[in-house]
Amino acid sequence: MLPSPASIRSASYRPARAWFCLVALIWTTFLLYAGGFTTSIEAGMAFLDWPLSNGSINPDGWLTEPDKMAEHSHRLLGAIVGMLVIVIAVWTHWSDSRVWMRRLAWGALALVVFQGMLGGLRVLFDQLNTGADHNLVAGTFRVAHACTAQIFLCVLVAIAVGMTRRWIDYDGGLQRPPSSGIRRAGLFACATIFVQLVLGALIRHNDAALTIPWFPHANENGSWIPAYWNFGVTVHFSHRVWALVVLLGIGVFAGRLWAARRIGRVLGVLALVLTAMTTVQVFLGALVVWTMRNPHAATVHMLTGAFLLATTWAATFLVHRPRFADGTPARAAAPERNPEIAAERA
């Protein structure tokens, strides 16, 4: 007879569980790249059926034809990530005493199932299958599929961070709770990035990457405003303009993290990482235009955007860590103990 979950649950650090969550996160990175590359080479309808591919899990030609390889690899990776998340959900339910962590784990499972359904509906409702004179329904599912992937990634990041020894045994590496200003800045930065990713998904799934084929200008005459407007131009231009809001959001958050590095060096490291990733992402966005939408450049741009959101969310999740139960700043054994703060307490 199996023991009840209540008898074996614990909030203590468990290395095997933490490493398993990290492996799942790495596999999710591969899944995102495969999905992004499939979209970049417009191979989303390489197979007209779902969940099987041409009625098989090993369809003919998928290892030799690029479009079939991209789409079927994406499906296989999705199945692998789904199985990994099932293990995480069950394992966490049986072994973790933290209610919020168990809810996150089951939430991740619900999201991965929902995400898979969105991908399937994108195929089944495509005009190639329905015979419709437009592809609005499938397009809606495509964008929703892309956006849900970002939410799922953030949930998995929260689980992976919450399973680490630093989070469990050392209060996330923080000497005392961060200010409410840092927390608000983190939420604002995450929101701006997510909106930008939605705009990016609209661009990618409506083939609008080159509706403005110049950068940084929006017109061949050097103007900053497009010469004409349609849906593609509007979405593309909105993506560029909103990038300024994203830069502001990340800049404010990174600045606050850097200013608060005295309470935990991890905050300073995160500030530098966010700054570097943002710089790279801007360059990649320009590269997509300069290379006339090279599929590899477009895919890496998408993936870096996902990493930027995930890193910003990880930092935001960290600074929102619940206050220490006894009201004291941190455990004496914390590895990042600031000498100046230690002297103050002494």
Coordinates of C-alpha atoms in Angstrom, one line a residue:
M1 CA 0.0 0.0 0.0
L2 CA 1.4 3.4 -1.0
P3 CA 2.0 6.0 1.7
S4 CA -0.2 9.0 1.7
P5 CA 1.3 12.2 0.2
A6 CA 0.9 14.0 3.6
S7 CA 3.3 11.5 5.2
I8 CA 6.1 12.0 2.8
R9 CA 5.8 15.7 1.7
S10 CA 8.6 18.1 2.6
A11 CA 9.8 21.6 1.7
S12 CA 13.4 20.5 1.9
Y13 CA 15.8 20.6 -1.1
R14 CA 15.8 17.5 -3.1
P15 CA 18.6 17.4 -5.7
A16 CA 17.0 14.8 -8.0
R17 CA 13.8 16.8 -8.3
A18 CA 15.6 20.0 -8.9
W19 CA 17.7 18.6 -11.7
F20 CA 14.7 16.9 -13.3
C21 CA 13.0 20.3 -13.5
L22 CA 16.1 21.8 -15.0
V23 CA 16.2 19.0 -17.7
A24 CA 12.5 19.7 -18.5
L25 CA 13.3 23.4 -18.9
I26 CA 16.2 22.6 -21.3
W27 CA 13.9 20.3 -23.4
T28 CA 11.4 23.2 -23.5
T29 CA 14.1 25.4 -25.0
F30 CA 14.5 22.8 -27.8
L31 CA 10.8 22.7 -28.2
L32 CA 10.6 26.5 -28.6
Y33 CA 13.4 26.5 -31.1
A34 CA 11.7 23.7 -33.2
G35 CA 8.4 25.6 -33.1
G36 CA 10.0 28.9 -34.1
F37 CA 12.0 27.3 -36.9
T38 CA 8.9 25.5 -38.2
T39 CA 7.1 28.9 -38.4
S40 CA 10.2 30.6 -39.9
I41 CA 10.3 28.2 -42.9
E42 CA 6.4 28.1 -43.1
A43 CA 6.3 24.3 -42.4
G44 CA 3.4 24.3 -40.0
M45 CA 1.2 22.4 -42.4
A46 CA 3.7 19.9 -43.5
F47 CA 1.2 17.3 -42.3
L48 CA -2.5 17.9 -42.6
D49 CA -3.5 15.6 -39.7
W50 CA -3.0 15.7 -36.0
P51 CA -2.0 14.3 -33.5
L52 CA -0.3 11.8 -35.9
S53 CA 1.7 12.9 -38.9
N54 CA 0.3 11.3 -42.1
G55 CA -1.3 8.8 -39.8
S56 CA 2.0 7.7 -38.2
I57 CA 4.4 8.6 -35.4
N58 CA 7.2 7.8 -37.9
P59 CA 6.0 9.3 -41.2
D60 CA 7.8 8.6 -44.5
G61 CA 10.3 11.3 -45.5
W62 CA 10.4 13.2 -42.2
L63 CA 14.1 12.7 -41.8
T64 CA 15.0 13.9 -45.3
E65 CA 12.5 16.6 -46.1
P66 CA 13.2 19.9 -44.2
D67 CA 9.6 21.0 -43.7
K68 CA 8.5 17.6 -42.5
M69 CA 11.5 17.3 -40.2
A70 CA 10.8 20.7 -38.6
E71 CA 7.2 20.0 -38.0
H72 CA 7.5 16.4 -36.8
S73 CA 10.4 17.3 -34.6
H74 CA 8.3 20.0 -33.0
R75 CA 5.5 17.4 -32.4
L76 CA 7.9 14.8 -30.9
L77 CA 9.5 17.4 -28.7
G78 CA 6.1 18.5 -27.5
A79 CA 5.3 15.0 -26.5
I80 CA 8.5 14.6 -24.6
V81 CA 8.0 17.9 -22.7
G82 CA 4.4 16.8 -22.0
M83 CA 5.7 13.5 -20.4
L84 CA 8.3 15.4 -18.4
V85 CA 5.7 17.8 -17.0
I86 CA 3.5 14.8 -16.1
V87 CA 6.3 13.5 -14.0
I88 CA 6.9 16.9 -12.4
A89 CA 3.3 17.3 -11.5
V90 CA 2.9 13.9 -9.9
W91 CA 6.4 14.0 -8.2
T92 CA 5.7 17.5 -6.8
H93 CA 2.2 16.5 -5.6
W94 CA 3.6 13.5 -3.7
S95 CA 6.8 15.0 -2.3
D96 CA 6.5 18.8 -1.9
S97 CA 4.7 20.3 1.1
R98 CA 4.4 23.7 -0.4
V99 CA 0.8 24.2 -1.6
W100 CA 1.8 27.0 -4.1
M101 CA 4.4 24.7 -5.7
R102 CA 2.0 21.9 -6.1
R103 CA -0.5 24.3 -7.8
L104 CA 2.2 25.5 -10.1
A105 CA 3.1 22.0 -11.1
W106 CA -0.5 21.1 -11.9
G107 CA -0.9 24.4 -13.6
A108 CA 2.1 23.6 -15.8
L109 CA 0.5 20.3 -16.8
A110 CA -2.8 22.0 -17.6
L111 CA -0.9 24.5 -19.8
V112 CA 1.1 21.9 -21.7
V113 CA -2.1 20.0 -22.5
F114 CA -3.9 23.2 -23.5
Q115 CA -0.8 24.2 -25.6
G116 CA -0.9 20.9 -27.4
M117 CA -4.6 21.3 -28.2
L118 CA -4.0 24.7 -29.6
G119 CA -1.3 23.4 -31.9
G120 CA -3.6 20.6 -33.0
L121 CA -6.6 23.0 -33.7
R122 CA -4.2 25.2 -35.7
V123 CA -3.7 22.3 -38.0
L124 CA -7.3 20.9 -38.1
F125 CA -8.9 24.3 -38.7
D126 CA -6.4 25.4 -41.4
Q127 CA -8.1 26.3 -44.7
L128 CA -6.2 23.4 -46.3
N129 CA -8.4 21.2 -44.2
T130 CA -11.6 23.2 -44.0
G131 CA -11.6 24.7 -47.5
A132 CA -12.5 28.1 -46.1
D133 CA -11.8 31.2 -48.2
H134 CA -9.7 32.7 -45.3
N135 CA -7.4 31.4 -42.6
L136 CA -8.5 33.6 -39.7
V137 CA -9.5 30.7 -37.4
A138 CA -6.3 28.8 -37.8
G139 CA -4.3 32.1 -37.6
T140 CA -6.0 32.8 -34.2
F141 CA -5.0 29.4 -33.0
R142 CA -1.4 29.9 -34.2
V143 CA -1.0 33.2 -32.3
A144 CA -2.6 31.7 -29.2
H145 CA -0.3 28.7 -29.5
A146 CA 2.7 31.0 -29.6
C147 CA 1.6 33.1 -26.7
T148 CA 0.7 30.2 -24.5
A149 CA 4.1 28.8 -25.0
Q150 CA 5.6 31.9 -23.4
I151 CA 3.3 31.5 -20.4
F152 CA 4.1 27.9 -20.0
L153 CA 7.8 28.7 -20.1
C154 CA 7.4 31.2 -17.3
V155 CA 5.5 28.7 -15.1
L156 CA 8.2 26.1 -15.7
V157 CA 10.9 28.7 -14.8
A158 CA 9.1 29.5 -11.6
I159 CA 9.0 25.7 -10.7
A160 CA 12.7 25.3 -11.6
V161 CA 13.7 28.3 -9.5
G162 CA 11.5 27.2 -6.6
M163 CA 13.2 23.8 -6.5
T164 CA 16.7 25.1 -6.2
R165 CA 18.8 24.9 -3.0
R166 CA 19.3 28.7 -3.1
W167 CA 15.6 29.3 -3.0
I168 CA 14.8 26.7 -0.4
D169 CA 17.8 26.9 2.0
Y170 CA 19.1 30.4 1.5
D171 CA 16.0 32.6 0.9
G172 CA 16.8 33.0 -2.8
G173 CA 20.3 34.4 -2.0
L174 CA 18.7 37.6 -0.5
Q175 CA 19.6 39.1 2.8
R176 CA 16.3 40.8 3.2
P177 CA 13.1 41.3 1.2
P178 CA 13.4 43.7 -1.8
S179 CA 11.4 46.9 -1.9
S180 CA 7.9 47.1 -3.4
G181 CA 9.3 49.4 -6.1
I182 CA 11.5 46.6 -7.5
R183 CA 8.6 44.3 -7.5
R184 CA 6.4 46.7 -9.4
A185 CA 9.2 47.3 -11.9
G186 CA 9.5 43.6 -12.4
L187 CA 5.9 43.1 -13.1
F188 CA 5.8 46.1 -15.5
A189 CA 8.8 44.8 -17.4
C190 CA 7.3 41.3 -17.7
A191 CA 4.0 42.8 -19.0
T192 CA 5.8 45.0 -21.6
I193 CA 7.8 42.0 -22.9
F194 CA 4.8 39.8 -23.1
V195 CA 2.9 42.4 -25.2
Q196 CA 6.0 42.6 -27.5
L197 CA 6.0 38.8 -27.9
V198 CA 2.3 38.9 -28.8
L199 CA 3.1 41.5 -31.5
G200 CA 6.0 39.4 -32.6
A201 CA 3.7 36.4 -32.9
L202 CA 1.2 38.4 -35.0
I203 CA 4.1 39.4 -37.3
R204 CA 5.5 35.9 -37.7
H205 CA 2.1 34.2 -38.3
N206 CA 1.0 36.9 -40.7
D207 CA 4.2 37.0 -42.8
A208 CA 4.7 40.7 -41.8
A209 CA 8.4 40.6 -41.0
L210 CA 9.3 42.4 -44.2
T211 CA 6.3 44.7 -44.6
I212 CA 8.8 47.4 -43.5
P213 CA 12.0 46.2 -45.2
W214 CA 14.3 48.9 -43.8
F215 CA 15.8 49.4 -40.3
P216 CA 16.0 51.6 -38.3
H217 CA 13.9 53.7 -40.7
A218 CA 10.4 52.8 -41.8
N219 CA 10.6 54.3 -45.3
E220 CA 13.1 54.1 -48.2
N221 CA 13.3 57.9 -48.0
G222 CA 14.7 57.8 -44.5
S223 CA 11.4 58.6 -42.8
W224 CA 10.5 57.1 -39.4
I225 CA 6.9 56.7 -40.4
P226 CA 5.7 54.1 -43.0
A227 CA 4.6 55.5 -46.4
Y228 CA 1.4 53.4 -46.4
W229 CA -0.6 51.3 -43.9
N230 CA -2.2 47.9 -43.9
F231 CA -2.5 45.2 -41.2
G232 CA 1.0 43.9 -41.7
V233 CA 2.6 47.3 -41.7
T234 CA 0.6 48.4 -38.6
V235 CA 1.6 45.3 -36.6
H236 CA 5.3 45.6 -37.7
F237 CA 5.5 49.3 -36.9
S238 CA 3.7 48.7 -33.5
H239 CA 6.4 46.1 -32.7
R240 CA 9.1 48.6 -33.3
V241 CA 7.4 51.4 -31.3
W242 CA 6.6 49.1 -28.4
A243 CA 10.2 48.0 -28.3
L244 CA 10.9 51.5 -26.9
V245 CA 8.4 50.7 -24.0
V246 CA 10.2 47.4 -23.5
L247 CA 13.5 49.1 -23.3
L248 CA 12.1 51.5 -20.7
G249 CA 10.6 48.7 -18.7
I250 CA 13.7 46.5 -18.7
G251 CA 16.0 49.6 -18.1
V252 CA 14.0 50.6 -15.0
F253 CA 13.9 47.1 -13.6
A254 CA 17.6 46.4 -14.3
G255 CA 18.5 49.7 -12.7
R256 CA 16.6 48.9 -9.6
L257 CA 18.1 45.4 -9.4
W258 CA 21.6 46.9 -9.7
A259 CA 20.9 49.4 -7.0
A260 CA 19.6 46.7 -4.7
R261 CA 22.6 44.3 -5.2
R262 CA 23.7 45.0 -1.6
I263 CA 20.9 42.7 -0.4
G264 CA 21.9 39.9 -2.8
R265 CA 24.6 39.8 -5.5
V266 CA 22.2 37.7 -7.6
L267 CA 20.2 40.9 -8.2
G268 CA 23.3 42.6 -9.7
V269 CA 24.0 39.6 -11.9
L270 CA 20.5 39.5 -13.1
A271 CA 20.6 43.2 -13.9
L272 CA 23.7 42.7 -16.1
V273 CA 22.2 39.6 -17.8
L274 CA 19.0 41.5 -18.7
T275 CA 21.0 44.4 -20.1
A276 CA 23.1 42.1 -22.2
M277 CA 20.2 40.1 -23.5
T278 CA 18.2 43.2 -24.4
T279 CA 21.1 44.5 -26.4
V280 CA 21.4 41.2 -28.3
Q281 CA 17.7 41.1 -28.9
V282 CA 17.6 44.5 -30.5
F283 CA 20.5 43.5 -32.8
L284 CA 18.7 40.3 -33.8
G285 CA 15.5 42.2 -34.6
A286 CA 17.5 44.4 -36.9
L287 CA 19.2 41.3 -38.4
V288 CA 15.9 39.8 -39.3
V289 CA 15.2 42.8 -41.6
W290 CA 18.8 43.2 -42.8
T291 CA 18.9 39.5 -43.9
M292 CA 15.5 39.7 -45.5
R293 CA 14.1 37.3 -42.9
N294 CA 16.7 34.7 -42.7
P295 CA 14.9 31.7 -41.0
H296 CA 17.7 31.2 -38.5
A297 CA 18.0 34.8 -37.6
A298 CA 14.2 35.0 -37.2
T299 CA 14.1 31.9 -35.0
V300 CA 17.0 33.0 -32.8
H301 CA 15.3 36.4 -32.4
M302 CA 12.1 34.6 -31.3
L303 CA 14.0 32.4 -28.9
T304 CA 16.0 35.2 -27.4
G305 CA 12.7 37.1 -26.8
A306 CA 11.4 34.0 -24.9
F307 CA 14.7 33.9 -22.9
L308 CA 14.4 37.6 -22.1
L309 CA 10.9 37.1 -20.8
A310 CA 11.9 34.0 -18.8
T311 CA 14.9 35.8 -17.3
T312 CA 12.9 38.9 -16.4
W313 CA 10.2 36.7 -14.9
A314 CA 12.7 34.7 -12.9
A315 CA 14.1 38.0 -11.4
T316 CA 10.5 39.1 -10.7
F317 CA 9.6 35.8 -9.1
L318 CA 12.7 36.1 -7.0
V319 CA 12.0 39.6 -5.7
H320 CA 8.4 38.5 -4.9
R321 CA 9.6 35.7 -2.7
P322 CA 7.5 35.6 0.4
R323 CA 8.9 37.4 3.4
F324 CA 10.8 35.3 5.8
A325 CA 8.5 33.6 8.4
D326 CA 10.3 34.9 11.5
G327 CA 10.7 38.4 10.1
T328 CA 14.5 38.2 10.1
P329 CA 16.5 39.1 7.0
A330 CA 18.1 35.8 6.1
R331 CA 19.7 32.6 7.4
A332 CA 23.2 33.1 8.8
A333 CA 24.4 30.4 6.4
A334 CA 23.4 32.3 3.3
P335 CA 26.3 32.0 0.7
E336 CA 26.0 35.6 -0.5
R337 CA 26.3 37.3 2.8
N338 CA 27.3 40.9 2.2
P339 CA 30.2 41.9 4.5
E340 CA 28.8 45.5 5.0
I341 CA 25.4 44.2 6.1
A342 CA 27.1 41.6 8.3
A343 CA 29.1 44.4 10.0
E344 CA 25.9 46.5 10.5
R345 CA 24.2 43.6 12.2
A346 CA 27.2 42.9 14.4

